[in-house]
Short mmCIF file of C-alpha atoms in Angstrom, two decimals:
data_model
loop_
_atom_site.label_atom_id
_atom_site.label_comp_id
_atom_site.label_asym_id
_atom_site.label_seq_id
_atom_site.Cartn_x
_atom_site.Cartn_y
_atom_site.Cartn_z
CA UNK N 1 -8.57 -28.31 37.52
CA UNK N 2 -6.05 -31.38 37.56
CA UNK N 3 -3.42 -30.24 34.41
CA UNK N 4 -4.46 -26.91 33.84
CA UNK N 5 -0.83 -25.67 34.89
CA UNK N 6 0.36 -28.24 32.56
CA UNK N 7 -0.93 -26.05 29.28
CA UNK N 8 0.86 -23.89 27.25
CA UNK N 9 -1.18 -20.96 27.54
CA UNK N 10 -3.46 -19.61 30.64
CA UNK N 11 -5.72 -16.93 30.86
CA UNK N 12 -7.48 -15.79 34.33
CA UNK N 13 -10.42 -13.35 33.84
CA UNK N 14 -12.99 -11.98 35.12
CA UNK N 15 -15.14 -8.63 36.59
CA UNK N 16 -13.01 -6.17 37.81
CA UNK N 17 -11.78 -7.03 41.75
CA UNK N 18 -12.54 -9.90 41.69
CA UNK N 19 -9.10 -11.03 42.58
CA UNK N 20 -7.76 -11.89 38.91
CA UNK N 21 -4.15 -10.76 39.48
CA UNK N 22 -4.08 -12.05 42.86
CA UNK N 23 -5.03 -15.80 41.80
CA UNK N 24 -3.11 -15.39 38.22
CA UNK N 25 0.37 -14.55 40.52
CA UNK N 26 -0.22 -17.36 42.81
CA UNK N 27 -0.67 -19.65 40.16
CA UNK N 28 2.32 -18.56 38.58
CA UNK N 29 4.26 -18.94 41.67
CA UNK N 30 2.78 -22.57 41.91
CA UNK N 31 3.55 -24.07 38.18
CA UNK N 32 7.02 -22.24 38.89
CA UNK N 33 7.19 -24.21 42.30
CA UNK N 34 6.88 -27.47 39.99
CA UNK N 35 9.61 -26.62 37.73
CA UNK N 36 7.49 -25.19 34.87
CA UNK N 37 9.37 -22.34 33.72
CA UNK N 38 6.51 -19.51 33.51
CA UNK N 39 6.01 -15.68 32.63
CA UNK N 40 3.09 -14.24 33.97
CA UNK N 41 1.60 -11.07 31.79
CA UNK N 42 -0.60 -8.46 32.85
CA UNK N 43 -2.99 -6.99 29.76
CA UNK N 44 -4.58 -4.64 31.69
CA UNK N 45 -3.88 -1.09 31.34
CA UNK N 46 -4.49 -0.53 35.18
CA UNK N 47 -2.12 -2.92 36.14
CA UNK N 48 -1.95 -4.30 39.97
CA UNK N 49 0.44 -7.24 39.10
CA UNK N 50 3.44 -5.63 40.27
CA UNK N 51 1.79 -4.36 43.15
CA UNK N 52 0.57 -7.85 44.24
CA UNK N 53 3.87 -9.08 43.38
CA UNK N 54 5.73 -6.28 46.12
CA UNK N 55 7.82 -5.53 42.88
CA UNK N 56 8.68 -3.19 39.87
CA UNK N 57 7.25 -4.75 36.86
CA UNK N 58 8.02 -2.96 33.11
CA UNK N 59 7.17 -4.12 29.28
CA UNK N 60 10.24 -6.97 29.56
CA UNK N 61 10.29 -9.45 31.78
CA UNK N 62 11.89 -9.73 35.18
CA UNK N 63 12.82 -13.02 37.23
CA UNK N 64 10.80 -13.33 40.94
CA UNK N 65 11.42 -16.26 41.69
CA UNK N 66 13.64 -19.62 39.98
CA UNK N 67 11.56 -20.18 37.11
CA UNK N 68 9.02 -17.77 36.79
CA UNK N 69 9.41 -14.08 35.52
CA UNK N 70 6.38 -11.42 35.34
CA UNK N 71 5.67 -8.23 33.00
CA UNK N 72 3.01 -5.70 32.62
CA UNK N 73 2.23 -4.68 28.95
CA UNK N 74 2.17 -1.13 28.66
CA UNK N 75 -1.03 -0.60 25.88
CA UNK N 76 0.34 2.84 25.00
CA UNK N 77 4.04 1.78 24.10
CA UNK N 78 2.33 -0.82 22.28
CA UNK N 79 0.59 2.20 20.20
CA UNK N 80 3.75 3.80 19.87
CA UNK N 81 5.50 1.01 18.30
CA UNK N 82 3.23 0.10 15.66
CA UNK N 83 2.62 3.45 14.59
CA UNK N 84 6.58 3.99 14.23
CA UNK N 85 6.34 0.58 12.27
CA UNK N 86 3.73 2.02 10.08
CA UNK N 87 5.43 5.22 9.60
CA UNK N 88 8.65 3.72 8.93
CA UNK N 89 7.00 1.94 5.93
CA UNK N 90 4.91 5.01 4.30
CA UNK N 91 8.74 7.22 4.43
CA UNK N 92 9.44 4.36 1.84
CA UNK N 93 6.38 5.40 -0.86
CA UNK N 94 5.00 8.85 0.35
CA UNK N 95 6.64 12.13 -0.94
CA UNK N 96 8.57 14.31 0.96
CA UNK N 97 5.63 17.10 1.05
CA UNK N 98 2.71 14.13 2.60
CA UNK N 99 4.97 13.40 5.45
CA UNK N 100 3.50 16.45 7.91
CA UNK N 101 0.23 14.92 7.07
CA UNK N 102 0.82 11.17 7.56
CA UNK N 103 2.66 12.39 11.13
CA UNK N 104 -0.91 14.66 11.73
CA UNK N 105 -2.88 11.07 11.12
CA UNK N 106 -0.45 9.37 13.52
CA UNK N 107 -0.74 12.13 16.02
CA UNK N 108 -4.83 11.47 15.91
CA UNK N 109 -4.65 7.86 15.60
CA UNK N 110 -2.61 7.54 18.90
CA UNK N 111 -6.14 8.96 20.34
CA UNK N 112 -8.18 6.50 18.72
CA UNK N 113 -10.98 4.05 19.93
CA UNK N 114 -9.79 0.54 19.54
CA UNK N 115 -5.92 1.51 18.91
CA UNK N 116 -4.73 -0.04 22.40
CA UNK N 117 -6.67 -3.12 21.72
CA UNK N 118 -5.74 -3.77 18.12
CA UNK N 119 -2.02 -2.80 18.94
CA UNK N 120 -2.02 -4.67 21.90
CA UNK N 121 -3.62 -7.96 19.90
CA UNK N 122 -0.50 -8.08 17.82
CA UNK N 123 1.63 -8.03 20.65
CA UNK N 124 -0.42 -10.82 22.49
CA UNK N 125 -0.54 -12.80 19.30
CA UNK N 126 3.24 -12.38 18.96
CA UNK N 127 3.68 -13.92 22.42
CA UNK N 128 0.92 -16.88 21.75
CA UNK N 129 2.99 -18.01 18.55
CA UNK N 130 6.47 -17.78 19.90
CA UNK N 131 7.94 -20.66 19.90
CA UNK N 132 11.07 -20.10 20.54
CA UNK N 133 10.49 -18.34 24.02
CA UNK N 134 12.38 -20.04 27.09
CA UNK N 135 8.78 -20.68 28.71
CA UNK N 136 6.58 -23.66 29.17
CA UNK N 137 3.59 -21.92 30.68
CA UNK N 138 2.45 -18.46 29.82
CA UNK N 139 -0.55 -17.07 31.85
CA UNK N 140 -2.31 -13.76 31.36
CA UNK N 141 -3.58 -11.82 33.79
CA UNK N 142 -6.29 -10.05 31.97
CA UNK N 143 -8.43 -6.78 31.81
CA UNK N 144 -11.81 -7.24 33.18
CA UNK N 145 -14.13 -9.66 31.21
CA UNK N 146 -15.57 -7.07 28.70
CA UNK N 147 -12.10 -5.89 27.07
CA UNK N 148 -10.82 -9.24 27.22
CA UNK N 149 -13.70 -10.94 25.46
CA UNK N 150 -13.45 -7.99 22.81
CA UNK N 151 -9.66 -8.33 22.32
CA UNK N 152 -10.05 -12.57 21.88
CA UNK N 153 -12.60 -11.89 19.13
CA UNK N 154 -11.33 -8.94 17.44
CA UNK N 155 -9.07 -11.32 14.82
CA UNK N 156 -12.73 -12.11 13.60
CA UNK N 157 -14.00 -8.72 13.54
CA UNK N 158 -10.85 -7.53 11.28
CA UNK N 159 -10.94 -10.75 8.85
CA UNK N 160 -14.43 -9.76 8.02
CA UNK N 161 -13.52 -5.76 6.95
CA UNK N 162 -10.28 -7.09 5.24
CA UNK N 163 -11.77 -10.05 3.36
CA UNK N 164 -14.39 -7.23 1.04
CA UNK N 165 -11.57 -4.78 1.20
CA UNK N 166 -9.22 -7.10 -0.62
CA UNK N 167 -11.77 -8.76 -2.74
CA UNK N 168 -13.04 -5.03 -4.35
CA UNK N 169 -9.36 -3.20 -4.73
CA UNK N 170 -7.31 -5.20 -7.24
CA UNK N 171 -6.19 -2.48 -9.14
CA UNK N 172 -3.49 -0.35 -8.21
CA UNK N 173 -5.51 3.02 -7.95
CA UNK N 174 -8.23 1.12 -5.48
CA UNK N 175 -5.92 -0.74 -3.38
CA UNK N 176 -4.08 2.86 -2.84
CA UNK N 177 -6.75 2.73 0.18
CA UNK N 178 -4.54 -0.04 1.64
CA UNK N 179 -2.41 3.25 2.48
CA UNK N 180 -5.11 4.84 4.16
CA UNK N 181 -5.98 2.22 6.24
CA UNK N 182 -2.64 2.14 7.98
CA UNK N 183 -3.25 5.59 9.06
CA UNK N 184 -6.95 5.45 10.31
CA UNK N 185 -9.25 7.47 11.37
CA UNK N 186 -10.84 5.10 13.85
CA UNK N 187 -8.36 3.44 15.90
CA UNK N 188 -10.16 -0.43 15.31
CA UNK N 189 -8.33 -0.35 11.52
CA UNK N 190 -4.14 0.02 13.46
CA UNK N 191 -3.61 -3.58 13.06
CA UNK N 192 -6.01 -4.37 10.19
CA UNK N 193 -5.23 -7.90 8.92
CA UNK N 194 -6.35 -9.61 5.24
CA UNK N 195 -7.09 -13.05 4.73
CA UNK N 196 -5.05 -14.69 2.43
CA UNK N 197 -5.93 -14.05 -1.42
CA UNK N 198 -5.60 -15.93 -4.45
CA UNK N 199 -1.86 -15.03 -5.96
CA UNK N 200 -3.37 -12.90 -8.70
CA UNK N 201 -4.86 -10.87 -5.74
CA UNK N 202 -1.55 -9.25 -5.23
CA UNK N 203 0.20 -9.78 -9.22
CA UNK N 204 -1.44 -6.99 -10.76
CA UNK N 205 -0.69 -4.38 -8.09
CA UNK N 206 2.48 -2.00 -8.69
CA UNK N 207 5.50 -2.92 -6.14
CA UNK N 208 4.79 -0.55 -3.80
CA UNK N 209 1.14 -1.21 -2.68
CA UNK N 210 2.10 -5.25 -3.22
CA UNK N 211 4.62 -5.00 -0.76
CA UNK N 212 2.28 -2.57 1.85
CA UNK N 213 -0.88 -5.48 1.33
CA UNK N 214 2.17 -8.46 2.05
CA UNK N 215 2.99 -6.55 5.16
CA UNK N 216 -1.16 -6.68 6.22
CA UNK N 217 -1.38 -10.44 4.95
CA UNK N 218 1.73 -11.18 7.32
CA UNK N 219 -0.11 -9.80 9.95
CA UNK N 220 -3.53 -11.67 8.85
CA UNK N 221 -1.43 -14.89 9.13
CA UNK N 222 -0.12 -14.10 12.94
CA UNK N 223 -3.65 -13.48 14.21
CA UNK N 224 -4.72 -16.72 12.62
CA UNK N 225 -1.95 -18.65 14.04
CA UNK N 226 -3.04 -17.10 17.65
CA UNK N 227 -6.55 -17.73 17.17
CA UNK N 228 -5.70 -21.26 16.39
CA UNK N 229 -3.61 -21.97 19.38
CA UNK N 230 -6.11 -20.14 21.37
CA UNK N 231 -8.65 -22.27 20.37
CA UNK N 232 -6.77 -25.33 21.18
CA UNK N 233 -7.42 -27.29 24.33
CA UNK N 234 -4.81 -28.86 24.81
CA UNK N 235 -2.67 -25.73 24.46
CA UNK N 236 -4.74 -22.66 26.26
CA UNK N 237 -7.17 -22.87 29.05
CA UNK N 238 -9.38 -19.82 30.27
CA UNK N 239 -10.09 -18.96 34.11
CA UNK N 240 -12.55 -17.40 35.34
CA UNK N 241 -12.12 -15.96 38.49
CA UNK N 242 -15.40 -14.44 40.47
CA UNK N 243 -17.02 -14.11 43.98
CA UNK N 244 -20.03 -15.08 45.43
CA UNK N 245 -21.70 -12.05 44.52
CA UNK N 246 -24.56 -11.19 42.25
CA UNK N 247 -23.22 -8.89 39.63
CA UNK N 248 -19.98 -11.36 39.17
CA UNK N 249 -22.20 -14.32 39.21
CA UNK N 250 -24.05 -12.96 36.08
CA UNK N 251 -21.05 -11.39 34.44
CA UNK N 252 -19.02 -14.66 34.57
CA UNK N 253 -21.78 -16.78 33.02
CA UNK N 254 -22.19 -14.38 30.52
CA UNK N 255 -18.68 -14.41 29.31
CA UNK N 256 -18.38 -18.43 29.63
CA UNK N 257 -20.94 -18.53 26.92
CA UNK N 258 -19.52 -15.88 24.61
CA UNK N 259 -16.20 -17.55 24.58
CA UNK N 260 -17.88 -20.85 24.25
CA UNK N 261 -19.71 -19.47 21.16
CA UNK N 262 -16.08 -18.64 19.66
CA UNK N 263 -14.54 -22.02 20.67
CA UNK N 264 -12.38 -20.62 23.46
CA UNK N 265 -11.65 -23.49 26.11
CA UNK N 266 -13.04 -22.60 29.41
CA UNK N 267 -11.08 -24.50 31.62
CA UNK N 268 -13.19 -23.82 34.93
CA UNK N 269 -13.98 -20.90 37.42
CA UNK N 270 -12.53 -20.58 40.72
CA UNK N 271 -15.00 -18.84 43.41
CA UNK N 272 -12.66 -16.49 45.22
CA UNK N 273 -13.17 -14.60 49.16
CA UNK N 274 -15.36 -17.37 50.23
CA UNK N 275 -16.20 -16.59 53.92
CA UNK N 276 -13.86 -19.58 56.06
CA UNK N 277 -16.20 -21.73 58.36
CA UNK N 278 -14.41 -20.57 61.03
CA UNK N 279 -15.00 -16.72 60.94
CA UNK N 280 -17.55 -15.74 63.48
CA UNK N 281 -20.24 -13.29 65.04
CA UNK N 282 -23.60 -12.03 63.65
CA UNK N 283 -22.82 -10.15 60.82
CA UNK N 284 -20.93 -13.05 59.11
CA UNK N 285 -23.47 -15.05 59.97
CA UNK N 286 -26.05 -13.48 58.27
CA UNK N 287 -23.73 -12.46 55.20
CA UNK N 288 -22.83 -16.24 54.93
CA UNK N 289 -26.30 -16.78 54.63
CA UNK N 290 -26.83 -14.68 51.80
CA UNK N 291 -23.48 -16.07 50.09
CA UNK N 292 -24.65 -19.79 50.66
CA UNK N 293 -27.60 -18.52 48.44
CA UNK N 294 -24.96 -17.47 46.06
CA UNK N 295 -22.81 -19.96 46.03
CA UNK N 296 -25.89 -22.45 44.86
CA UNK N 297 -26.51 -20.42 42.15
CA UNK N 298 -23.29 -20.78 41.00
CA UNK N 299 -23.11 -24.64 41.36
CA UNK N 300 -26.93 -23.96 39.14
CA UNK N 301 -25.59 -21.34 36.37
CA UNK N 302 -22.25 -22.95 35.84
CA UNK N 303 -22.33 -26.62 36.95
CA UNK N 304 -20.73 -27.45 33.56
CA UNK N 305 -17.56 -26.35 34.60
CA UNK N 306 -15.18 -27.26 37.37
CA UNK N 307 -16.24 -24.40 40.50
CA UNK N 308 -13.16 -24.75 43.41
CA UNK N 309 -13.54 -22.42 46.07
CA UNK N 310 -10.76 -19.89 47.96
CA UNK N 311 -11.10 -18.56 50.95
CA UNK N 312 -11.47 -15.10 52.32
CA UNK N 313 -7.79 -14.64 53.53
CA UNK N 314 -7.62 -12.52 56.82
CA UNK N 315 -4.97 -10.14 55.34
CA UNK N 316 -4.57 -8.16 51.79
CA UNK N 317 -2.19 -10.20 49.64
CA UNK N 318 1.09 -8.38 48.68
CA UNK N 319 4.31 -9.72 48.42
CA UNK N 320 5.94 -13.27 47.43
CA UNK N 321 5.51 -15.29 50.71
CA UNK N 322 1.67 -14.48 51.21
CA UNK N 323 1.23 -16.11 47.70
CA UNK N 324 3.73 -18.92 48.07
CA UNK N 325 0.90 -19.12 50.86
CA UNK N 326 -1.76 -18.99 48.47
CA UNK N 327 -0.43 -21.07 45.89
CA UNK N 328 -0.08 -23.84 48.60
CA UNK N 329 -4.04 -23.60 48.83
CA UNK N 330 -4.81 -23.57 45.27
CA UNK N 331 -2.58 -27.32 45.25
CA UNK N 332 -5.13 -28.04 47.77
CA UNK N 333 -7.79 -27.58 45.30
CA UNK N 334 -6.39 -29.56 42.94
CA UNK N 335 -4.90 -27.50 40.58
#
């Protein structure tokens, strides 16, 4: 795991309580403890990293501790901002009389499948491509595995509906469906992206739909700059966190090789609430048994990848010090 804190982007994933947030903090706290200067997100709607943290944590971020600072993105502000975006553009072109029904549509897209995650990829991909952000290392703690592996490929889902879209509506009177796409009916098309088209693409469209398809090319562009930097080892770095336990034993290998698949660098996996040699008695005994067993099929499954171990701490972690604690541990491990 030697120069994994030393990346531009992290992201630490895996099934649900696992211990994501609680490894993603104390990492923080340790690249922050080197001098890195560091935010820590949380992308999950249920978030915990404030809780972990002992502190209030909002959509802007907050200093902990000299050098790091720590947010939680809130998915439905995210909703509520592009859709004012998008409205704010259609009281340019639509006539007075269409506005109670393009507020209706914004109403029902708010409710939409797919319109936290598309919303929340542009704000993600906003913070991957920002270069001029007063941060060195930027890690993620994400949703559990299946959201997360559905919001790192969505960019490829959305180029593929865009790229016929584009290529069919030329004219004026087609590409008018350009307007309907910004107010959706299923909540995947809220941040719909285009590829980027030939020039004469966009010269034979009237000003008005020219300037609504620029807008959805602009936002093509940003979720091909994140993709690219995502992509890029020497940038980003995923983590997956998981226990010796069945069900995150299969779950974890299954998302290493879908984000494989896409090119996303999986840095390594860190096997979290290890039972300690020293714990004791007949119960842990027999429960270390059946976790040795796990623990081998771990090394089997994922020997490809770097596999560190944490221990089962005696306490719940909550609060700076305990994870100053933990951080101390995961230097121990080489990270």
């Amino acid at each position: 795991m030697q120069g994994l804190l030393d990346k531009r982007l992290l992201w630490v994933g895996g099934k649900g309580g696992v211990g994501k947030t609680t490894v993603a903090a104390s990492l923080a706290v340790l690249a922050a403890r080197r001098e890195r200067r560091v935010l820590v997100i949380s992308t999950d709607p249920a978030h915990s990293l404030g809780d972990v943290f002992d502190r209030e944590l909002g959509d802007t971020p907050r200093r902990l501790l000299p050098n790091l600072d720590a947010m939680e993105i809130d998915p439905d502000a995210e909703v509520e901002a592009h859709l004012a975006r998008v409205v704010t553009q259609m009281r340019r072109y639509a006539a007075p009389e269409m506005m109670q029904e393009l507020e209706r549509q914004m109403r029902l897209t708010r409710q939409s499948p797919g319109a936290q995650e598309a919303a929340l990829l542009e704000r993600l991909s906003r913070i991957v491509t920002d270069d001029e952000a007063p941060y060195d290392l930027v890690i993620f703690d994400t949703a559990p595995t299946g959201h997360t592996l559905r919001l790192l490929t969505l960019p490829e889902a959305m180029a593929a509906w865009t790229d016929g879209l584009l290529a069919h509506n030329r004219k004026s009177e087609e590409l008018g469906k350009v307007l309907a796409h910004l107010t959706p009916k299923r909540g995947r098309d809220v941040a719909t992206p285009f590829d980027d088209p030939q020039e004469d693409a966009l010269s034979d469209l009237d000003e008005k739909t020219r300037d609504v398809a620029q807008t959805l090319i602009e936002r093509r562009r940003l979720f091909h700059r994140a993709r690219r930097r995502i992509e890029d080892p020497a940038q980003t770095g995923f983590l997956f966190v998981l226990t010796p336990e069945r069900l995150p034993i299969l779950e974890t290998a299954r998302a290493v090789q879908a984000l494989e698949a896409v090119n996303i660098p999986v840095a390594g996996t860190l096997v979290n609430r290890v039972i300690p040699d020293m714990a004791d008695g007949e119960f842990l005994r027999a429960r270390r048994e059946q976790e040795a067993n796990y623990l081998a099929r771990i090394d089997e499954q994922l020997a490809h990848l770097p596999r560190p171990r944490l221990p089962m701490l005696p306490s719940d972690v909550q609060g700076i010090p305990i994870l100053e604690e933990l951080a101390s541990h995961l230097e121990q491990l080489g990270f």
